[in-house]
């Protein structure tokens, strides 16, 4: 099949040709005809599969008939991070270059005034992160009545970042007479529930099993001999430099679990003469964009980053991904290494661990269903993951036990979480910084909503996030129940005055 078989307009086909694409990816071939028919889509697909074009290409054609009114966008695309939103906006520029669609990007960290001006002129495509979108809406600069196409992208990431209540609010503002395209890399039960709520008779499309790294990525693991954070990090910095020296690194993302380590590692690499930059959620948005652009233009060859900043980034032809820390959530490993080996190209992804990170390696290997091969780094001696923390003991023990069998014993203990068969999210996992990402420290405009919600969102601790999710659940359930079932009498609610003890005439309380 090629693109001309998909019934796209000449303008879109020309733009696709200019982009150098010859054949549609599987999700494009499957989804585009259904989007054109006006069907809802439930797409289980990761970034890197071409899913952005699977909705942008047909949307460009759908939107090319008609005109937008002031403050009334005709379509809305929700993205979990600013970088992803900006990337989708770039896609509209690339694929829509022969059409005259107006688009507007509504994300935190950049001037709300400019965004509002664009909205006032009327936009065909509005691409937004949920928090800023609600801010703009609550300030009265936006009406959702004309939104006929809604895209919810990276829904599982929205869940992880605690954005689902915002997404639900936004969806409730949009007419049910709409087409909804819903994408998620994974389909845990909470995401399924949302999909059932938001979509009508959707066409389900799954293009790659969730949590499977591309086959074109060569993986490796090196365990440094020192334990403990400081000593381990020092060893890892030595190992990283040695690894970069022995690999042909054209450009690499280097992931750290914590923002402060991003800065430390970046400065260390710069001191050793590497062309390195950093990207994390505490940086001002213009600085984030500028660093990213420099990396994409090959002005910087190593980009040290945090998960939130680098999630879903589409960097052409990335040769390497290094995990300076083992991600504490196994899915993040798949997302991180998925930045390389894209579009059928070869990529290399190497992880550095201290012995205590064994349990996280255990989760990852369980998720991806294979053992990450051990790496040799010239001049350095590797050690083993520590006994208590991982499935393996010393290398000799593993060999004697026949490798994977030892793991099976421990794997059967039931470390499964609330997401079906995905490895559980660990209670003592390092906090994600996603939520801090929502609050740019440099933000000159402190929108009312963001300011109001700051205390709840500022601290990214996972337990806070979990408790917020737990807090949300009963409310959500109540809301569902309220909307489905007629309330009889006072329902479950008994007013306080009815519960007050009544004095009997004899004077005894009853
Ligand atoms: P996405 O999954 O949307 O992040 O896309 C991943 C990458 O694949 C992007 O760099 C796209 O430009 C590229 N891409 C999308 N569709 C195609 C295609 N049909 N052929 C080749 N590359 C594509």
Short mmCIF file of C-alpha atoms and ligand atoms in Angstrom, two decimals:
data_model
loop_
_atom_site.label_atom_id
_atom_site.label_comp_id
_atom_site.label_asym_id
_atom_site.label_seq_id
_atom_site.Cartn_x
_atom_site.Cartn_y
_atom_site.Cartn_z
CA UNK A 1 0.00 0.00 0.00
CA UNK A 2 1.13 3.54 -0.52
CA UNK A 3 -0.22 6.89 0.59
CA UNK A 4 -2.14 7.55 -2.62
CA UNK A 5 -4.35 4.52 -1.84
CA UNK A 6 -5.60 6.19 1.32
CA UNK A 7 -7.84 8.79 -0.29
CA UNK A 8 -5.89 11.75 1.05
CA UNK A 9 -6.02 15.08 -0.78
CA UNK A 10 -3.35 16.06 -3.30
CA UNK A 11 -2.11 18.77 -0.93
CA UNK A 12 -1.53 16.29 1.87
CA UNK A 13 0.01 13.71 -0.49
CA UNK A 14 2.40 16.33 -1.81
CA UNK A 15 3.47 17.29 1.73
CA UNK A 16 3.90 13.62 2.67
CA UNK A 17 6.03 13.14 -0.45
CA UNK A 18 8.14 16.17 0.49
CA UNK A 19 8.67 14.62 3.92
CA UNK A 20 10.15 11.62 2.13
CA UNK A 21 7.59 9.04 3.20
CA UNK A 22 6.73 6.40 0.66
CA UNK A 23 4.64 3.85 2.51
CA UNK A 24 2.22 4.38 5.37
CA UNK A 25 3.19 2.79 8.67
CA UNK A 26 0.76 0.10 9.94
CA UNK A 27 -1.12 2.50 12.20
CA UNK A 28 -1.45 5.01 9.36
CA UNK A 29 -2.70 2.36 6.95
CA UNK A 30 -5.24 1.14 9.51
CA UNK A 31 -6.38 4.36 11.14
CA UNK A 32 -6.55 6.89 8.30
CA UNK A 33 -9.55 5.32 6.47
CA UNK A 34 -11.54 5.15 9.73
CA UNK A 35 -10.70 8.72 10.68
CA UNK A 36 -11.88 9.79 7.23
CA UNK A 37 -15.16 7.90 7.81
CA UNK A 38 -15.70 9.87 11.00
CA UNK A 39 -15.31 6.85 13.28
CA UNK A 40 -13.87 7.08 16.79
CA UNK A 41 -10.48 5.42 17.16
CA UNK A 42 -8.96 3.58 20.09
CA UNK A 43 -5.31 3.30 19.12
CA UNK A 44 -2.86 1.31 21.18
CA UNK A 45 0.39 2.60 19.79
CA UNK A 46 3.63 4.03 21.02
CA UNK A 47 5.44 7.07 19.75
CA UNK A 48 7.72 6.09 16.92
CA UNK A 49 5.02 4.14 15.11
CA UNK A 50 3.94 7.12 13.00
CA UNK A 51 0.78 7.62 15.06
CA UNK A 52 0.95 11.44 14.88
CA UNK A 53 0.56 11.39 11.11
CA UNK A 54 -2.21 8.79 11.46
CA UNK A 55 -4.42 11.49 12.91
CA UNK A 56 -2.89 14.72 11.53
CA UNK A 57 -3.08 13.70 7.84
CA UNK A 58 -6.82 12.93 7.74
CA UNK A 59 -7.56 15.82 10.11
CA UNK A 60 -5.94 18.27 7.72
CA UNK A 61 -8.33 17.12 5.00
CA UNK A 62 -11.36 17.11 7.29
CA UNK A 63 -10.60 20.63 8.49
CA UNK A 64 -9.76 22.09 5.11
CA UNK A 65 -13.50 22.49 4.47
CA UNK A 66 -14.89 25.18 6.74
CA UNK A 67 -13.62 28.11 8.72
CA UNK A 68 -12.97 28.70 12.38
CA UNK A 69 -14.74 31.38 14.38
CA UNK A 70 -13.01 33.55 16.96
CA UNK A 71 -12.27 31.67 20.20
CA UNK A 72 -13.98 28.56 18.84
CA UNK A 73 -11.41 25.99 17.70
CA UNK A 74 -12.68 23.30 15.38
CA UNK A 75 -10.44 20.56 16.69
CA UNK A 76 -8.52 19.92 19.88
CA UNK A 77 -5.46 17.77 20.47
CA UNK A 78 -4.49 17.10 24.09
CA UNK A 79 -0.89 16.18 24.83
CA UNK A 80 0.68 15.42 28.22
CA UNK A 81 3.84 17.48 27.81
CA UNK A 82 4.75 20.75 26.17
CA UNK A 83 7.41 19.13 24.03
CA UNK A 84 4.95 16.62 22.64
CA UNK A 85 2.43 19.37 21.99
CA UNK A 86 5.08 21.40 20.17
CA UNK A 87 6.06 18.32 18.18
CA UNK A 88 2.47 17.72 17.06
CA UNK A 89 2.21 21.39 16.08
CA UNK A 90 5.36 20.93 13.96
CA UNK A 91 3.68 17.95 12.31
CA UNK A 92 0.77 20.16 11.28
CA UNK A 93 3.27 22.59 9.75
CA UNK A 94 5.00 19.82 7.81
CA UNK A 95 1.90 17.98 6.56
CA UNK A 96 -0.33 21.02 6.23
CA UNK A 97 2.08 23.21 4.33
CA UNK A 98 -0.06 23.24 1.17
CA UNK A 99 -3.24 24.04 3.06
CA UNK A 100 -4.25 27.13 4.99
CA UNK A 101 -5.12 25.83 8.41
CA UNK A 102 -4.64 28.01 11.46
CA UNK A 103 -3.22 26.31 14.47
CA UNK A 104 -2.54 27.40 18.01
CA UNK A 105 -0.37 25.85 20.69
CA UNK A 106 -1.57 26.36 24.25
CA UNK A 107 1.10 25.20 26.66
CA UNK A 108 2.48 26.45 29.95
CA UNK A 109 5.76 28.29 30.11
CA UNK A 110 5.06 30.60 27.20
CA UNK A 111 3.05 33.80 27.00
CA UNK A 112 -0.64 33.26 27.47
CA UNK A 113 -1.29 36.66 25.89
CA UNK A 114 0.12 35.56 22.53
CA UNK A 115 -1.86 32.33 22.70
CA UNK A 116 -5.06 34.23 23.41
CA UNK A 117 -4.44 36.57 20.46
CA UNK A 118 -4.19 33.57 18.16
CA UNK A 119 -7.38 32.10 19.59
CA UNK A 120 -9.17 35.38 18.99
CA UNK A 121 -8.33 35.14 15.30
CA UNK A 122 -9.95 31.71 15.07
CA UNK A 123 -8.05 28.42 14.94
CA UNK A 124 -8.72 25.21 13.11
CA UNK A 125 -6.40 23.11 15.24
CA UNK A 126 -5.78 23.73 18.90
CA UNK A 127 -2.96 21.70 20.44
CA UNK A 128 -2.74 21.94 24.20
CA UNK A 129 -1.63 20.54 27.51
CA UNK A 130 -4.62 20.08 29.83
CA UNK A 131 -3.68 22.47 32.66
CA UNK A 132 -3.04 25.54 30.52
CA UNK A 133 -6.08 24.78 28.36
CA UNK A 134 -8.36 24.84 31.40
CA UNK A 135 -6.74 28.09 32.56
CA UNK A 136 -7.47 29.74 29.27
CA UNK A 137 -10.99 28.34 29.25
CA UNK A 138 -11.73 29.45 32.80
CA UNK A 139 -10.56 32.94 31.94
CA UNK A 140 -13.18 33.02 29.21
CA UNK A 141 -10.90 33.11 26.18
CA UNK A 142 -12.08 29.85 24.72
CA UNK A 143 -15.34 28.16 23.76
CA UNK A 144 -15.45 24.46 23.03
CA UNK A 145 -18.80 24.41 21.23
CA UNK A 146 -17.25 24.05 17.77
CA UNK A 147 -14.80 21.25 18.55
CA UNK A 148 -15.79 18.43 16.23
CA UNK A 149 -12.58 16.39 16.40
CA UNK A 150 -10.92 15.60 19.70
CA UNK A 151 -7.60 13.80 19.97
CA UNK A 152 -6.42 12.49 23.33
CA UNK A 153 -2.83 11.45 22.83
CA UNK A 154 -0.59 9.48 25.20
CA UNK A 155 -3.50 8.78 27.54
CA UNK A 156 -1.46 6.51 29.80
CA UNK A 157 1.06 9.25 30.27
CA UNK A 158 -1.77 11.63 31.18
CA UNK A 159 -2.77 9.11 33.83
CA UNK A 160 0.76 8.85 35.19
CA UNK A 161 1.02 12.61 35.38
CA UNK A 162 -2.28 12.98 37.23
CA UNK A 163 -3.96 14.84 34.36
CA UNK A 164 -7.00 12.59 34.00
CA UNK A 165 -9.35 14.75 36.10
CA UNK A 166 -8.42 17.71 33.87
CA UNK A 167 -8.94 15.63 30.75
CA UNK A 168 -12.36 14.50 32.01
CA UNK A 169 -13.30 18.09 32.69
CA UNK A 170 -12.23 19.15 29.22
CA UNK A 171 -14.10 16.31 27.54
CA UNK A 172 -17.24 17.23 29.50
CA UNK A 173 -17.07 20.69 27.89
CA UNK A 174 -17.11 19.29 24.36
CA UNK A 175 -20.26 18.23 22.56
CA UNK A 176 -20.80 14.46 22.41
CA UNK A 177 -21.47 14.98 18.70
CA UNK A 178 -17.76 14.79 17.99
CA UNK A 179 -15.20 12.40 16.63
CA UNK A 180 -12.75 11.22 19.28
CA UNK A 181 -9.35 9.73 18.54
CA UNK A 182 -7.81 8.21 21.63
CA UNK A 183 -4.22 6.95 21.72
CA UNK A 184 -2.30 5.24 24.45
CA UNK A 185 0.91 3.24 24.46
CA UNK A 186 -0.56 0.85 27.03
CA UNK A 187 -4.12 -0.03 28.03
CA UNK A 188 -4.30 -0.46 31.81
CA UNK A 189 -7.84 -0.81 33.22
CA UNK A 190 -8.14 2.88 34.11
CA UNK A 191 -7.36 3.87 30.54
CA UNK A 192 -9.83 1.30 29.23
CA UNK A 193 -12.50 2.77 31.50
CA UNK A 194 -11.81 6.24 30.12
CA UNK A 195 -11.87 4.98 26.57
CA UNK A 196 -15.27 3.36 27.21
CA UNK A 197 -16.51 6.67 28.58
CA UNK A 198 -15.15 8.95 25.87
CA UNK A 199 -15.54 6.86 22.72
CA UNK A 200 -18.54 5.68 20.75
CA UNK A 201 -18.20 2.39 18.93
CA UNK A 202 -14.50 2.97 18.33
CA UNK A 203 -12.37 1.14 15.82
CA UNK A 204 -9.68 -0.50 17.90
CA UNK A 205 -6.23 -0.53 16.40
CA UNK A 206 -3.20 -2.06 18.06
CA UNK A 207 0.01 -1.78 16.15
CA UNK A 208 2.65 -3.06 18.50
CA UNK A 209 2.23 -4.93 21.72
CA UNK A 210 2.73 -2.51 24.57
CA UNK A 211 6.06 -2.47 26.29
CA UNK A 212 8.04 -4.13 23.54
CA UNK A 213 11.24 -2.38 22.58
CA UNK A 214 11.93 -2.19 18.87
CA UNK A 215 13.94 -5.12 17.56
CA UNK A 216 16.35 -2.69 15.96
CA UNK A 217 17.64 -1.56 19.36
CA UNK A 218 20.70 -3.34 20.72
CA UNK A 219 20.54 -3.33 24.49
CA UNK A 220 23.20 -3.73 27.14
CA UNK A 221 23.69 -3.48 30.90
CA UNK A 222 26.81 -2.70 32.89
CA UNK A 223 26.81 -2.93 36.69
CA UNK A 224 29.41 -0.70 38.33
CA UNK A 225 31.14 -2.06 41.40
CA UNK A 226 30.22 0.64 43.90
CA UNK A 227 27.03 0.83 45.85
CA UNK A 228 25.45 3.96 47.24
CA UNK A 229 24.38 7.03 45.41
CA UNK A 230 27.51 9.22 45.45
CA UNK A 231 30.12 6.51 44.91
CA UNK A 232 27.90 4.74 42.43
CA UNK A 233 27.38 7.89 40.41
CA UNK A 234 31.11 8.58 40.32
CA UNK A 235 31.71 5.07 39.02
CA UNK A 236 28.92 5.49 36.52
CA UNK A 237 30.40 8.73 35.20
CA UNK A 238 33.70 6.90 34.60
CA UNK A 239 31.84 4.00 32.96
CA UNK A 240 29.77 6.36 30.80
CA UNK A 241 32.85 8.13 29.47
CA UNK A 242 34.52 4.81 28.75
CA UNK A 243 31.39 3.57 27.02
CA UNK A 244 31.11 6.71 24.89
CA UNK A 245 34.75 6.26 23.95
CA UNK A 246 34.28 2.67 22.82
CA UNK A 247 31.00 3.26 20.98
CA UNK A 248 30.57 5.29 17.85
CA UNK A 249 28.26 7.83 19.39
CA UNK A 250 26.84 10.25 16.88
CA UNK A 251 24.27 11.70 19.26
CA UNK A 252 22.82 10.37 22.49
CA UNK A 253 20.16 10.97 25.07
CA UNK A 254 21.42 10.23 28.58
CA UNK A 255 18.64 9.67 31.08
CA UNK A 256 18.89 10.40 34.79
CA UNK A 257 16.12 9.69 37.29
CA UNK A 258 16.49 12.99 39.14
CA UNK A 259 16.72 16.52 37.89
CA UNK A 260 19.64 17.45 40.11
CA UNK A 261 21.64 14.57 38.66
CA UNK A 262 20.89 15.83 35.15
CA UNK A 263 22.72 19.05 35.96
CA UNK A 264 25.60 17.32 37.76
CA UNK A 265 26.19 14.86 34.93
CA UNK A 266 25.89 17.51 32.25
CA UNK A 267 28.48 19.73 33.93
CA UNK A 268 30.78 16.75 34.46
CA UNK A 269 30.59 15.82 30.78
CA UNK A 270 31.24 19.41 29.75
CA UNK A 271 34.29 19.53 32.06
CA UNK A 272 35.60 16.44 30.29
CA UNK A 273 35.29 18.19 26.96
CA UNK A 274 32.05 16.67 25.66
CA UNK A 275 29.51 18.72 23.79
CA UNK A 276 26.64 18.23 26.24
CA UNK A 277 23.40 19.98 27.15
CA UNK A 278 20.64 19.32 29.64
CA UNK A 279 16.87 19.10 29.53
CA UNK A 280 14.60 18.79 32.55
CA UNK A 281 11.29 20.02 33.88
CA UNK A 282 12.69 22.82 36.05
CA UNK A 283 14.16 24.66 33.09
CA UNK A 284 12.44 27.65 31.57
CA UNK A 285 10.44 26.67 28.53
CA UNK A 286 12.45 28.83 26.08
CA UNK A 287 15.67 27.26 27.38
CA UNK A 288 14.14 23.78 26.94
CA UNK A 289 13.14 24.55 23.38
CA UNK A 290 16.51 26.10 22.59
CA UNK A 291 18.50 23.16 23.97
CA UNK A 292 16.32 20.71 22.11
CA UNK A 293 16.74 22.61 18.89
CA UNK A 294 20.52 22.66 19.33
CA UNK A 295 20.48 18.91 19.87
CA UNK A 296 18.31 18.35 16.83
CA UNK A 297 20.67 20.58 14.78
CA UNK A 298 23.66 18.55 16.03
CA UNK A 299 25.15 21.56 17.79
CA UNK A 300 25.13 19.43 20.96
CA UNK A 301 25.83 15.73 20.68
CA UNK A 302 24.94 14.53 24.20
CA UNK A 303 21.68 15.55 25.82
CA UNK A 304 21.38 14.68 29.50
CA UNK A 305 17.70 14.60 30.36
CA UNK A 306 14.93 13.55 32.66
CA UNK A 307 12.01 11.34 31.64
CA UNK A 308 9.45 14.07 31.54
CA UNK A 309 11.44 16.33 29.30
CA UNK A 310 12.38 13.64 26.85
CA UNK A 311 9.20 11.61 26.71
CA UNK A 312 8.10 10.96 23.17
CA UNK A 313 10.76 13.19 21.66
CA UNK A 314 11.17 12.52 18.02
CA UNK A 315 14.84 12.96 17.25
CA UNK A 316 15.80 11.86 13.82
CA UNK A 317 18.47 9.23 13.67
CA UNK A 318 19.50 9.08 17.31
CA UNK A 319 22.43 6.68 17.57
CA UNK A 320 22.41 5.98 21.33
CA UNK A 321 20.39 6.09 24.52
CA UNK A 322 22.20 5.74 27.83
CA UNK A 323 20.39 5.12 31.08
CA UNK A 324 22.67 6.69 33.65
CA UNK A 325 20.13 5.48 36.21
CA UNK A 326 17.94 2.43 35.90
CA UNK A 327 14.39 3.74 35.50
CA UNK A 328 12.36 2.85 38.56
CA UNK A 329 9.26 2.26 36.44
CA UNK A 330 9.77 -0.46 33.92
CA UNK A 331 7.63 1.22 31.24
CA UNK A 332 9.99 4.19 31.26
CA UNK A 333 12.79 1.89 30.13
CA UNK A 334 10.81 1.04 27.01
CA UNK A 335 10.02 4.68 26.36
CA UNK A 336 13.59 5.77 26.90
CA UNK A 337 15.23 3.23 24.65
CA UNK A 338 12.47 3.74 22.09
CA UNK A 339 14.01 7.13 21.28
CA UNK A 340 16.58 5.23 19.23
CA UNK A 341 16.17 2.51 16.61
CA UNK A 342 13.22 4.40 15.10
CA UNK A 343 11.75 3.94 11.65
CA UNK A 344 13.65 0.67 11.17
CA UNK A 345 17.08 2.18 11.86
CA UNK A 346 19.64 0.57 14.14
CA UNK A 347 19.99 2.00 17.63
CA UNK A 348 21.96 1.19 20.75
CA UNK A 349 20.68 1.53 24.30
CA UNK A 350 22.91 0.90 27.29
CA UNK A 351 22.09 0.98 30.96
CA UNK A 352 24.42 1.61 33.86
CA UNK A 353 23.41 0.18 37.22
CA UNK A 354 24.68 -0.04 40.77
CA UNK A 355 24.11 -3.41 42.44
CA UNK A 356 21.07 -2.14 44.41
CA UNK A 357 19.25 -1.29 41.21
CA UNK A 358 18.81 -5.00 40.60
CA UNK A 359 15.15 -5.04 41.52
CA UNK A 360 14.37 -2.42 38.88
CA UNK A 361 16.30 -4.41 36.30
CA UNK A 362 14.21 -7.35 37.42
CA UNK A 363 10.97 -5.43 36.71
CA UNK A 364 12.26 -4.30 33.33
CA UNK A 365 13.33 -7.74 32.23
CA UNK A 366 9.98 -9.10 33.30
CA UNK A 367 8.21 -6.43 31.28
CA UNK A 368 10.24 -6.81 28.11
CA UNK A 369 10.45 -10.57 28.47
CA UNK A 370 14.16 -10.87 27.99
CA UNK A 371 17.38 -10.59 29.87
CA UNK A 372 19.34 -7.45 29.06
CA UNK A 373 22.73 -8.70 27.84
CA UNK A 374 25.75 -7.79 29.96
CA UNK A 375 28.18 -5.30 28.47
CA UNK A 376 31.94 -5.28 28.55
CA UNK A 377 33.56 -1.88 28.91
CA UNK A 378 37.27 -1.78 28.14
CA UNK A 379 39.40 -1.39 31.25
CA UNK A 380 36.50 -1.65 33.69
CA UNK A 381 35.40 -4.55 35.79
CA UNK A 382 31.72 -5.22 36.08
CA UNK A 383 30.02 -6.55 39.12
CA UNK A 384 26.72 -8.32 39.71
CA UNK A 385 23.39 -6.99 40.79
CA UNK A 386 23.09 -7.46 44.52
CA UNK A 387 21.51 -10.64 45.85
CA UNK A 388 18.61 -9.11 47.74
CA UNK A 389 17.69 -6.55 45.16
CA UNK A 390 17.52 -8.49 41.96
CA UNK A 391 16.76 -11.88 40.68
CA UNK A 392 20.38 -12.76 40.24
CA UNK A 393 23.13 -13.41 42.61
CA UNK A 394 26.72 -13.56 41.60
CA UNK A 395 27.48 -14.45 38.07
CA UNK A 396 28.56 -17.96 39.11
CA UNK A 397 25.35 -18.56 41.01
CA UNK A 398 23.33 -17.58 38.04
CA UNK A 399 25.16 -19.94 35.79
CA UNK A 400 24.73 -22.77 38.25
CA UNK A 401 21.03 -22.12 38.60
CA UNK A 402 20.54 -22.04 34.88
CA UNK A 403 19.83 -18.34 34.50
CA UNK A 404 16.20 -17.54 34.24
CA UNK A 405 14.87 -20.23 36.56
CA UNK A 406 15.94 -18.30 39.61
CA UNK A 407 13.87 -15.43 38.42
CA UNK A 408 10.77 -17.48 37.97
CA UNK A 409 10.78 -18.40 41.64
CA UNK A 410 10.81 -14.81 42.68
CA UNK A 411 8.57 -13.63 39.91
CA UNK A 412 5.80 -15.85 41.22
CA UNK A 413 5.66 -13.96 44.46
CA UNK A 414 3.05 -11.85 42.82
CA UNK A 415 4.71 -8.51 42.28
CA UNK A 416 1.96 -7.50 39.98
CA UNK A 417 0.23 -4.25 40.28
CA UNK A 418 -3.12 -2.83 39.51
CA UNK A 419 -2.29 -2.70 35.87
CA UNK A 420 -2.92 -6.27 34.92
CA UNK A 421 0.24 -8.12 34.16
CA UNK A 422 2.52 -5.13 34.19
CA UNK A 423 5.19 -5.10 36.86
CA UNK A 424 4.05 -3.22 39.88
CA UNK A 425 5.07 0.34 40.45
CA UNK A 426 7.29 0.27 43.42
CA UNK A 427 6.33 2.18 46.51
CA UNK A 428 9.90 3.26 47.12
CA UNK A 429 10.49 4.19 43.53
CA UNK A 430 12.16 7.51 42.97
CA UNK A 431 9.62 10.27 42.60
CA UNK A 432 8.84 11.26 39.08
CA UNK A 433 9.19 14.86 38.27
CA UNK A 434 6.37 14.97 35.82
CA UNK A 435 4.17 17.06 38.03
CA UNK A 436 6.82 19.66 38.68
CA UNK A 437 6.96 19.96 34.97
CA UNK A 438 3.51 21.48 35.02
CA UNK A 439 4.67 24.45 37.03
CA UNK A 440 7.40 26.31 35.24
CA UNK A 441 9.39 28.12 37.87
CA UNK A 442 10.09 30.93 35.50
CA UNK A 443 6.53 31.37 34.39
CA UNK A 444 5.88 35.06 34.27
CA UNK A 445 2.17 34.52 34.06
CA UNK A 446 0.83 32.67 37.02
CA UNK A 447 -2.56 31.64 35.78
CA UNK A 448 -5.21 31.56 38.44
CA UNK A 449 -5.77 27.87 38.12
CA UNK A 450 -2.11 26.89 38.19
CA UNK A 451 -1.56 29.09 41.24
CA UNK A 452 -4.54 27.57 42.99
CA UNK A 453 -3.42 24.04 42.32
CA UNK A 454 0.24 24.63 43.03
CA UNK A 455 0.38 23.12 46.53
CA UNK A 456 -1.22 19.88 45.37
CA UNK A 457 0.99 19.53 42.33
CA UNK A 458 4.27 20.95 43.37
CA UNK A 459 5.73 17.99 45.13
CA UNK A 460 6.03 15.14 42.75
CA UNK A 461 6.25 12.37 45.33
CA UNK A 462 4.76 9.25 43.93
CA UNK A 463 2.84 8.53 47.10
CA UNK A 464 1.19 11.95 46.77
CA UNK A 465 0.36 11.15 43.22
CA UNK A 466 -1.06 7.79 44.19
CA UNK A 467 -3.10 9.31 46.97
CA UNK A 468 -4.43 11.93 44.60
CA UNK A 469 -5.43 9.19 42.22
CA UNK A 470 -7.07 7.32 45.03
CA UNK A 471 -8.82 10.51 46.04
CA UNK A 472 -10.05 10.97 42.53
CA UNK A 473 -11.48 7.54 42.16
CA UNK A 474 -14.47 7.68 44.48
CA UNK A 475 -15.38 11.07 43.07
CA UNK A 476 -15.22 9.72 39.57
CA UNK A 477 -17.26 6.74 40.49
CA UNK A 478 -19.82 8.94 42.19
CA UNK A 479 -20.00 11.12 39.17
CA UNK A 480 -20.58 8.12 36.93
CA UNK A 481 -23.24 6.81 39.24
CA UNK A 482 -24.91 10.18 39.43
CA UNK A 483 -25.10 10.48 35.70
CA UNK A 484 -26.40 6.96 35.14
CA UNK A 485 -28.93 6.34 37.91
CA UNK A 486 -31.87 8.49 38.93
CA UNK A 487 -31.56 9.56 42.58
CA UNK A 488 -34.50 8.55 44.74
CA UNK A 489 -35.42 10.87 47.61
CA UNK A 490 -32.25 12.19 49.14
CA UNK A 491 -30.20 9.33 47.74
CA UNK A 492 -27.29 8.36 49.99
CA UNK A 493 -27.10 11.79 51.50
CA UNK A 494 -28.70 12.28 54.92
CA UNK A 495 -28.71 15.94 55.92
CA UNK A 496 -26.96 16.67 59.22
CA UNK A 497 -30.08 18.08 60.89
CA UNK A 498 -31.80 14.70 60.61
CA UNK A 499 -28.94 13.05 62.48
CA UNK A 500 -29.10 15.45 65.45
CA UNK A 501 -30.40 13.87 68.69
CA UNK A 502 -33.95 14.96 69.47
CA UNK A 503 -35.03 15.90 72.97
CA UNK A 504 -38.04 13.94 74.09
CA UNK A 505 -40.73 15.54 76.10
CA UNK A 506 -39.60 13.72 79.25
CA UNK A 507 -36.21 15.43 78.89
CA UNK A 508 -34.10 12.32 77.91
CA UNK A 509 -32.05 12.47 74.78
CA UNK A 510 -32.78 9.69 72.40
P1 LIG B 1 5.46 9.36 15.65
O1 LIG B 1 5.15 7.97 16.06
O2 LIG B 1 4.27 10.08 15.19
O3 LIG B 1 6.21 10.09 16.75
O4 LIG B 1 6.45 9.31 14.38
C1 LIG B 1 7.74 8.80 14.46
C2 LIG B 1 8.62 9.22 13.30
O5 LIG B 1 8.27 8.52 12.12
C3 LIG B 1 8.56 10.69 12.95
O6 LIG B 1 9.87 11.13 12.77
C4 LIG B 1 7.83 10.76 11.66
O7 LIG B 1 8.31 11.85 10.89
C5 LIG B 1 8.21 9.43 11.03
N1 LIG B 1 7.19 8.91 10.10
C6 LIG B 1 5.85 9.03 10.25
N2 LIG B 1 5.22 8.40 9.25
C7 LIG B 1 6.18 7.87 8.46
C8 LIG B 1 6.16 7.09 7.27
N3 LIG B 1 5.02 6.73 6.70
N4 LIG B 1 7.33 6.72 6.74
C9 LIG B 1 8.49 7.07 7.34
N5 LIG B 1 8.59 7.79 8.46
C10 LIG B 1 7.44 8.20 9.03
#
